[in-house]
PDB file of C-alpha atoms in Angstrom:
ATOM      1  CA  ARG A   1     -65.911  42.097  -5.401  1.00  0.00           C
ATOM      2  CA  SER A   2     -66.123  44.523  -3.012  1.00  0.00           C
ATOM      3  CA  LEU A   3     -69.199  42.880  -1.346  1.00  0.00           C
ATOM      4  CA  ALA A   4     -67.933  39.533  -0.720  1.00  0.00           C
ATOM      5  CA  GLN A   5     -64.749  42.559   0.909  1.00  0.00           C
ATOM      6  CA  GLN A   6     -67.012  43.687   2.769  1.00  0.00           C
ATOM      7  CA  TRP A   7     -68.524  40.438   4.119  1.00  0.00           C
ATOM      8  CA  TYR A   8     -64.265  39.014   4.675  1.00  0.00           C
ATOM      9  CA  GLU A   9     -63.671  42.427   7.336  1.00  0.00           C
ATOM     10  CA  ARG A  10     -66.924  42.857   8.981  1.00  0.00           C
ATOM     11  CA  PHE A  11     -68.065  39.379  10.162  1.00  0.00           C
ATOM     12  CA  GLU A  12     -64.998  38.206  11.081  1.00  0.00           C
ATOM     13  CA  GLY A  13     -66.048  38.719  14.621  1.00  0.00           C
ATOM     14  CA  ALA A  14     -68.873  36.465  13.857  1.00  0.00           C
ATOM     15  CA  GLY A  15     -67.148  33.584  13.308  1.00  0.00           C
ATOM     16  CA  LEU A  16     -66.269  34.248   9.846  1.00  0.00           C
ATOM     17  CA  ASP A  17     -62.538  32.910   9.135  1.00  0.00           C
ATOM     18  CA  GLY A  18     -62.953  33.723   5.519  1.00  0.00           C
ATOM     19  CA  LEU A  19     -64.357  33.234   1.973  1.00  0.00           C
ATOM     20  CA  ILE A  20     -65.055  30.917  -1.000  1.00  0.00           C
ATOM     21  CA  ALA A  21     -63.612  31.951  -3.749  1.00  0.00           C
ATOM     22  CA  LYS A  22     -62.751  31.380  -7.602  1.00  0.00           C
ATOM     23  CA  PRO A  23     -61.685  33.018 -10.410  1.00  0.00           C
ATOM     24  CA  ARG A  24     -63.445  35.407 -12.531  1.00  0.00           C
ATOM     25  CA  ASP A  25     -65.125  33.451 -15.729  1.00  0.00           C
ATOM     26  CA  GLY A  26     -64.941  29.942 -12.988  1.00  0.00           C
ATOM     27  CA  VAL A  27     -68.344  28.007 -13.230  1.00  0.00           C
ATOM     28  CA  TYR A  28     -68.487  25.157 -10.130  1.00  0.00           C
ATOM     29  CA  LEU A  29     -67.136  21.756 -11.392  1.00  0.00           C
ATOM     30  CA  PRO A  30     -68.005  19.019  -9.515  1.00  0.00           C
ATOM     31  CA  ASN A  31     -65.107  16.825  -7.780  1.00  0.00           C
ATOM     32  CA  LYS A  32     -62.291  19.085  -8.821  1.00  0.00           C
ATOM     33  CA  ARG A  33     -60.719  21.579  -7.050  1.00  0.00           C
ATOM     34  CA  SER A  34     -61.364  24.751  -8.755  1.00  0.00           C
ATOM     35  CA  GLN A  35     -62.022  27.234  -6.163  1.00  0.00           C
ATOM     36  CA  PHE A  36     -59.670  28.061  -3.082  1.00  0.00           C
ATOM     37  CA  LYS A  37     -60.241  28.898   0.269  1.00  0.00           C
ATOM     38  CA  VAL A  38     -58.810  33.069   1.626  1.00  0.00           C
ATOM     39  CA  LYS A  39     -58.559  33.017   5.365  1.00  0.00           C
ATOM     40  CA  HIS A  40     -57.338  35.917   7.596  1.00  0.00           C
ATOM     41  CA  THR A  41     -53.777  36.318   8.487  1.00  0.00           C
ATOM     42  CA  ARG A  42     -51.827  37.247  10.730  1.00  0.00           C
ATOM     43  CA  THR A  43     -48.515  37.781  12.437  1.00  0.00           C
ATOM     44  CA  VAL A  44     -46.997  37.777  16.055  1.00  0.00           C
ATOM     45  CA  ASP A  45     -43.737  37.981  17.052  1.00  0.00           C
ATOM     46  CA  VAL A  46     -43.401  34.479  19.254  1.00  0.00           C
ATOM     47  CA  ALA A  47     -40.713  33.042  22.040  1.00  0.00           C
ATOM     48  CA  VAL A  48     -38.818  29.982  20.748  1.00  0.00           C
ATOM     49  CA  ALA A  49     -39.155  27.304  23.994  1.00  0.00           C
ATOM     50  CA  GLY A  50     -38.271  24.375  22.265  1.00  0.00           C
ATOM     51  CA  TYR A  51     -38.686  21.975  19.089  1.00  0.00           C
ATOM     52  CA  ARG A  52     -39.613  18.613  17.935  1.00  0.00           C
ATOM     53  CA  MET A  53     -37.876  16.746  15.363  1.00  0.00           C
ATOM     54  CA  HIS A  54     -39.144  15.482  12.147  1.00  0.00           C
ATOM     55  CA  THR A  55     -40.940  12.228  12.331  1.00  0.00           C
ATOM     56  CA  ASP A  56     -38.201  10.803  10.112  1.00  0.00           C
ATOM     57  CA  GLY A  57     -36.092  11.368  12.166  1.00  0.00           C
ATOM     58  CA  GLN A  58     -33.942  14.271   9.590  1.00  0.00           C
ATOM     59  CA  GLY A  59     -34.472  17.337  11.366  1.00  0.00           C
ATOM     60  CA  VAL A  60     -36.511  20.213  12.946  1.00  0.00           C
ATOM     61  CA  GLY A  61     -39.827  19.432  12.454  1.00  0.00           C
ATOM     62  CA  SER A  62     -42.129  22.141  14.692  1.00  0.00           C
ATOM     63  CA  LEU A  63     -40.459  25.070  17.010  1.00  0.00           C
ATOM     64  CA  VAL A  64     -42.114  25.103  20.093  1.00  0.00           C
ATOM     65  CA  VAL A  65     -43.325  28.606  20.877  1.00  0.00           C
ATOM     66  CA  GLY A  66     -44.933  30.692  23.337  1.00  0.00           C
ATOM     67  CA  LEU A  67     -46.176  33.442  24.647  1.00  0.00           C
ATOM     68  CA  HIS A  68     -46.336  35.995  27.950  1.00  0.00           C
ATOM     69  CA  ASP A  69     -48.890  36.791  29.746  1.00  0.00           C
ATOM     70  CA  THR A  70     -49.381  40.417  31.699  1.00  0.00           C
ATOM     71  CA  GLU A  71     -47.498  38.264  35.046  1.00  0.00           C
ATOM     72  CA  GLY A  72     -44.358  37.398  32.626  1.00  0.00           C
ATOM     73  CA  ARG A  73     -45.392  33.891  32.301  1.00  0.00           C
ATOM     74  CA  LEU A  74     -44.487  32.036  29.376  1.00  0.00           C
ATOM     75  CA  HIS A  75     -47.347  30.176  27.737  1.00  0.00           C
ATOM     76  CA  HIS A  76     -47.667  27.436  24.516  1.00  0.00           C
ATOM     77  CA  CYS A  77     -49.749  28.919  22.006  1.00  0.00           C
ATOM     78  CA  GLY A  78     -48.367  25.912  20.334  1.00  0.00           C
ATOM     79  CA  VAL A  79     -45.585  25.314  17.086  1.00  0.00           C
ATOM     80  CA  THR A  80     -45.107  26.710  13.563  1.00  0.00           C
ATOM     81  CA  THR A  81     -43.621  23.897  10.841  1.00  0.00           C
ATOM     82  CA  SER A  82     -43.523  23.777   7.246  1.00  0.00           C
ATOM     83  CA  PHE A  83     -39.393  23.063   6.771  1.00  0.00           C
ATOM     84  CA  THR A  84     -38.745  22.487   3.869  1.00  0.00           C
ATOM     85  CA  ALA A  85     -36.000  19.041   4.588  1.00  0.00           C
ATOM     86  CA  GLN A  86     -33.068  21.256   3.870  1.00  0.00           C
ATOM     87  CA  ARG A  87     -34.374  23.295   5.904  1.00  0.00           C
ATOM     88  CA  ARG A  88     -35.470  21.204   8.751  1.00  0.00           C
ATOM     89  CA  ARG A  89     -31.572  19.745   9.014  1.00  0.00           C
ATOM     90  CA  GLU A  90     -30.004  22.798   9.150  1.00  0.00           C
ATOM     91  CA  LEU A  91     -32.006  23.987  12.648  1.00  0.00           C
ATOM     92  CA  ILE A  92     -30.149  21.357  13.942  1.00  0.00           C
ATOM     93  CA  ASP A  93     -27.234  23.467  13.528  1.00  0.00           C
ATOM     94  CA  GLU A  94     -28.499  26.605  14.188  1.00  0.00           C
ATOM     95  CA  LEU A  95     -30.181  25.558  17.532  1.00  0.00           C
ATOM     96  CA  ALA A  96     -27.880  23.857  19.072  1.00  0.00           C
ATOM     97  CA  PRO A  97     -26.275  26.572  21.034  1.00  0.00           C
ATOM     98  CA  TYR A  98     -29.759  26.620  23.009  1.00  0.00           C
ATOM     99  CA  VAL A  99     -30.145  22.887  23.632  1.00  0.00           C
ATOM    100  CA  LEU A 100     -30.520  23.358  28.077  1.00  0.00           C
ATOM    101  CA  ALA A 101     -28.256  20.793  28.967  1.00  0.00           C
ATOM    102  CA  ASP A 102     -30.741  20.828  32.390  1.00  0.00           C
ATOM    103  CA  PRO A 103     -34.442  21.087  31.385  1.00  0.00           C
ATOM    104  CA  GLY A 104     -34.990  21.758  34.379  1.00  0.00           C
ATOM    105  CA  GLU A 105     -33.414  25.356  33.930  1.00  0.00           C
ATOM    106  CA  HIS A 106     -36.577  26.228  31.096  1.00  0.00           C
ATOM    107  CA  PRO A 107     -40.177  27.551  32.596  1.00  0.00           C
ATOM    108  CA  TRP A 108     -41.618  24.758  31.461  1.00  0.00           C
ATOM    109  CA  SER A 109     -40.018  21.852  33.082  1.00  0.00           C
ATOM    110  CA  GLU A 110     -42.205  21.499  35.855  1.00  0.00           C
ATOM    111  CA  TRP A 111     -43.995  19.714  31.956  1.00  0.00           C
ATOM    112  CA  MET A 112     -41.727  16.980  32.872  1.00  0.00           C
ATOM    113  CA  ASP A 113     -43.643  15.914  35.463  1.00  0.00           C
ATOM    114  CA  PRO A 114     -47.061  13.587  34.918  1.00  0.00           C
ATOM    115  CA  ALA A 115     -48.189  14.965  37.995  1.00  0.00           C
ATOM    116  CA  ALA A 116     -48.824  18.430  36.802  1.00  0.00           C
ATOM    117  CA  HIS A 117     -51.178  17.428  34.148  1.00  0.00           C
ATOM    118  CA  ALA A 118     -53.474  16.214  36.360  1.00  0.00           C
ATOM    119  CA  GLU A 119     -55.918  19.023  35.438  1.00  0.00           C
ATOM    120  CA  GLY A 120     -55.584  18.702  31.272  1.00  0.00           C
ATOM    121  CA  THR A 121     -53.032  21.247  30.835  1.00  0.00           C
ATOM    122  CA  VAL A 122     -51.637  21.370  27.504  1.00  0.00           C
ATOM    123  CA  MET A 123     -48.048  20.751  27.669  1.00  0.00           C
ATOM    124  CA  PRO A 124     -45.486  21.239  23.929  1.00  0.00           C
ATOM    125  CA  GLY A 125     -44.832  17.486  22.610  1.00  0.00           C
ATOM    126  CA  THR A 126     -48.561  16.073  23.228  1.00  0.00           C
ATOM    127  CA  PRO A 127     -51.334  14.834  20.771  1.00  0.00           C
ATOM    128  CA  ASN A 128     -53.685  16.633  19.524  1.00  0.00           C
ATOM    129  CA  ARG A 129     -57.069  15.687  18.284  1.00  0.00           C
ATOM    130  CA  TRP A 130     -56.126  17.304  14.575  1.00  0.00           C
ATOM    131  CA  SER A 131     -52.091  15.292  14.398  1.00  0.00           C
ATOM    132  CA  GLY A 132     -53.685  12.042  13.950  1.00  0.00           C
ATOM    133  CA  GLN A 133     -50.921  11.331  16.361  1.00  0.00           C
ATOM    134  CA  ARG A 134     -51.735   9.074  19.429  1.00  0.00           C
ATOM    135  CA  GLN A 135     -48.590   9.053  21.184  1.00  0.00           C
ATOM    136  CA  GLN A 136     -46.802  12.169  23.284  1.00  0.00           C
ATOM    137  CA  GLN A 137     -44.173  13.182  20.630  1.00  0.00           C
ATOM    138  CA  PRO A 138     -40.592  14.570  22.743  1.00  0.00           C
ATOM    139  CA  TRP A 139     -38.843  17.978  22.506  1.00  0.00           C
ATOM    140  CA  VAL A 140     -35.884  19.285  23.447  1.00  0.00           C
ATOM    141  CA  PRO A 141     -36.237  22.656  25.354  1.00  0.00           C
ATOM    142  CA  LEU A 142     -33.908  25.465  24.664  1.00  0.00           C
ATOM    143  CA  ARG A 143     -32.637  28.239  26.937  1.00  0.00           C
ATOM    144  CA  LEU A 144     -35.256  31.390  25.749  1.00  0.00           C
ATOM    145  CA  ALA A 145     -32.966  33.323  23.266  1.00  0.00           C
ATOM    146  CA  LEU A 146     -34.590  32.911  20.063  1.00  0.00           C
ATOM    147  CA  VAL A 147     -37.817  35.563  18.568  1.00  0.00           C
ATOM    148  CA  ALA A 148     -39.484  34.370  15.434  1.00  0.00           C
ATOM    149  CA  GLU A 149     -42.576  35.709  13.311  1.00  0.00           C
ATOM    150  CA  VAL A 150     -45.192  32.782  12.759  1.00  0.00           C
ATOM    151  CA  LYS A 151     -47.891  33.986  10.315  1.00  0.00           C
ATOM    152  CA  TYR A 152     -51.093  32.168  11.975  1.00  0.00           C
ATOM    153  CA  GLU A 153     -55.100  32.772  10.643  1.00  0.00           C
ATOM    154  CA  ALA A 154     -56.176  32.140  14.413  1.00  0.00           C
ATOM    155  CA  MET A 155     -56.341  32.096  18.137  1.00  0.00           C
ATOM    156  CA  LEU A 156     -58.506  30.660  20.645  1.00  0.00           C
ATOM    157  CA  ASN A 157     -58.241  30.444  24.448  1.00  0.00           C
ATOM    158  CA  GLY A 158     -54.331  31.500  23.913  1.00  0.00           C
ATOM    159  CA  ARG A 159     -53.872  28.455  21.578  1.00  0.00           C
ATOM    160  CA  PHE A 160     -52.857  28.688  17.355  1.00  0.00           C
ATOM    161  CA  ARG A 161     -55.482  27.069  15.289  1.00  0.00           C
ATOM    162  CA  GLY A 162     -54.842  25.960  12.604  1.00  0.00           C
ATOM    163  CA  THR A 163     -51.178  26.241  10.381  1.00  0.00           C
ATOM    164  CA  THR A 164     -48.543  28.242  11.847  1.00  0.00           C
ATOM    165  CA  ARG A 165     -45.283  29.075   9.396  1.00  0.00           C
ATOM    166  CA  MET A 166     -42.256  30.175  10.161  1.00  0.00           C
ATOM    167  CA  VAL A 167     -41.803  33.994   8.591  1.00  0.00           C
ATOM    168  CA  ARG A 168     -38.180  35.224  10.188  1.00  0.00           C
ATOM    169  CA  TRP A 169     -36.392  34.738  13.267  1.00  0.00           C
ATOM    170  CA  ARG A 170     -36.127  37.738  14.828  1.00  0.00           C
ATOM    171  CA  PRO A 171     -33.113  39.347  16.590  1.00  0.00           C
ATOM    172  CA  ASP A 172     -34.013  42.279  17.532  1.00  0.00           C
ATOM    173  CA  ARG A 173     -36.721  41.318  19.877  1.00  0.00           C
ATOM    174  CA  THR A 174     -36.571  39.662  22.736  1.00  0.00           C
ATOM    175  CA  PRO A 175     -38.561  36.554  24.211  1.00  0.00           C
ATOM    176  CA  GLU A 176     -39.202  38.493  27.189  1.00  0.00           C
ATOM    177  CA  SER A 177     -40.835  41.209  24.645  1.00  0.00           C
ATOM    178  CA  CYS A 178     -43.037  38.815  23.147  1.00  0.00           C
ATOM    179  CA  ASN A 179     -46.744  38.737  25.253  1.00  0.00           C
ATOM    180  CA  PHE A 180     -50.269  38.597  23.961  1.00  0.00           C
ATOM    181  CA  ASP A 181     -50.703  41.715  23.775  1.00  0.00           C
ATOM    182  CA  GLN A 182     -49.448  41.693  20.418  1.00  0.00           C
ATOM    183  CA  ILE A 183     -53.153  39.416  18.889  1.00  0.00           C
ATOM    184  CA  GLU A 184     -54.707  41.025  16.785  1.00  0.00           C
ATOM    185  CA  THR A 185     -58.580  40.405  18.016  1.00  0.00           C
ATOM    186  CA  ALA A 186     -61.802  40.512  15.890  1.00  0.00           C
ATOM    187  CA  THR A 187     -64.960  42.454  17.012  1.00  0.00           C
ATOM    188  CA  PRO A 188     -67.509  40.146  18.339  1.00  0.00           C
ATOM    189  CA  MET A 189     -70.762  39.969  16.567  1.00  0.00           C
ATOM    190  CA  GLY A 190     -73.773  38.880  17.457  1.00  0.00           C
ATOM    191  CA  ILE A 191     -75.320  37.004  14.448  1.00  0.00           C
ATOM    192  CA  SER A 192     -78.980  39.563  14.969  1.00  0.00           C
ATOM    193  CA  GLU A 193     -76.433  41.959  13.363  1.00  0.00           C
ATOM    194  CA  VAL A 194     -75.002  39.547  10.733  1.00  0.00           C
ATOM    195  CA  LEU A 195     -78.903  38.577   9.327  1.00  0.00           C
ATOM    196  CA  SER A 196     -79.598  41.988   9.457  1.00  0.00           C
ATOM    197  CA  ALA A 197     -76.679  43.223   7.655  1.00  0.00           C
TER     198      ALA A 197
END
């Protein structure tokens, strides 16, 4: 167990995103899920910039979130999901006061123009290769006033990878205080270091 803990901590910078674990007395069982993956998880505070409706149309399916760069520009980092059906319905009412009547007031208003994506810029609501959806998903822009703490597994090129889950609202933070400086990065490690360890 201590050796596995060392691998877990040391080799993240080499691309190891976790470990496969099994109960101490467990054995390999073909075609059974008797093992599980232990992944690195972290939390970060993000600006809530909008939301998308759930596919069933009965509430908020995901919050569209972002982080600010050193110049104060808000970048789309992904979405946070995994709300219960009841929580999805509650979020509609909670977010209603923040919905922008004029989307032109949103920092991402230029993204509403298809010409803004000529160079492949990713905007909220666009399909991705992981979702299996081939159509653009409309999103509702919000006034920047809300901050959420989210749990994530990895970030690559300014975007969350894997499932991002909301932990809680952060009324003590401002959206402007949510920046990329919060992101922890593993110390890069070359393959030669891994093989010699």
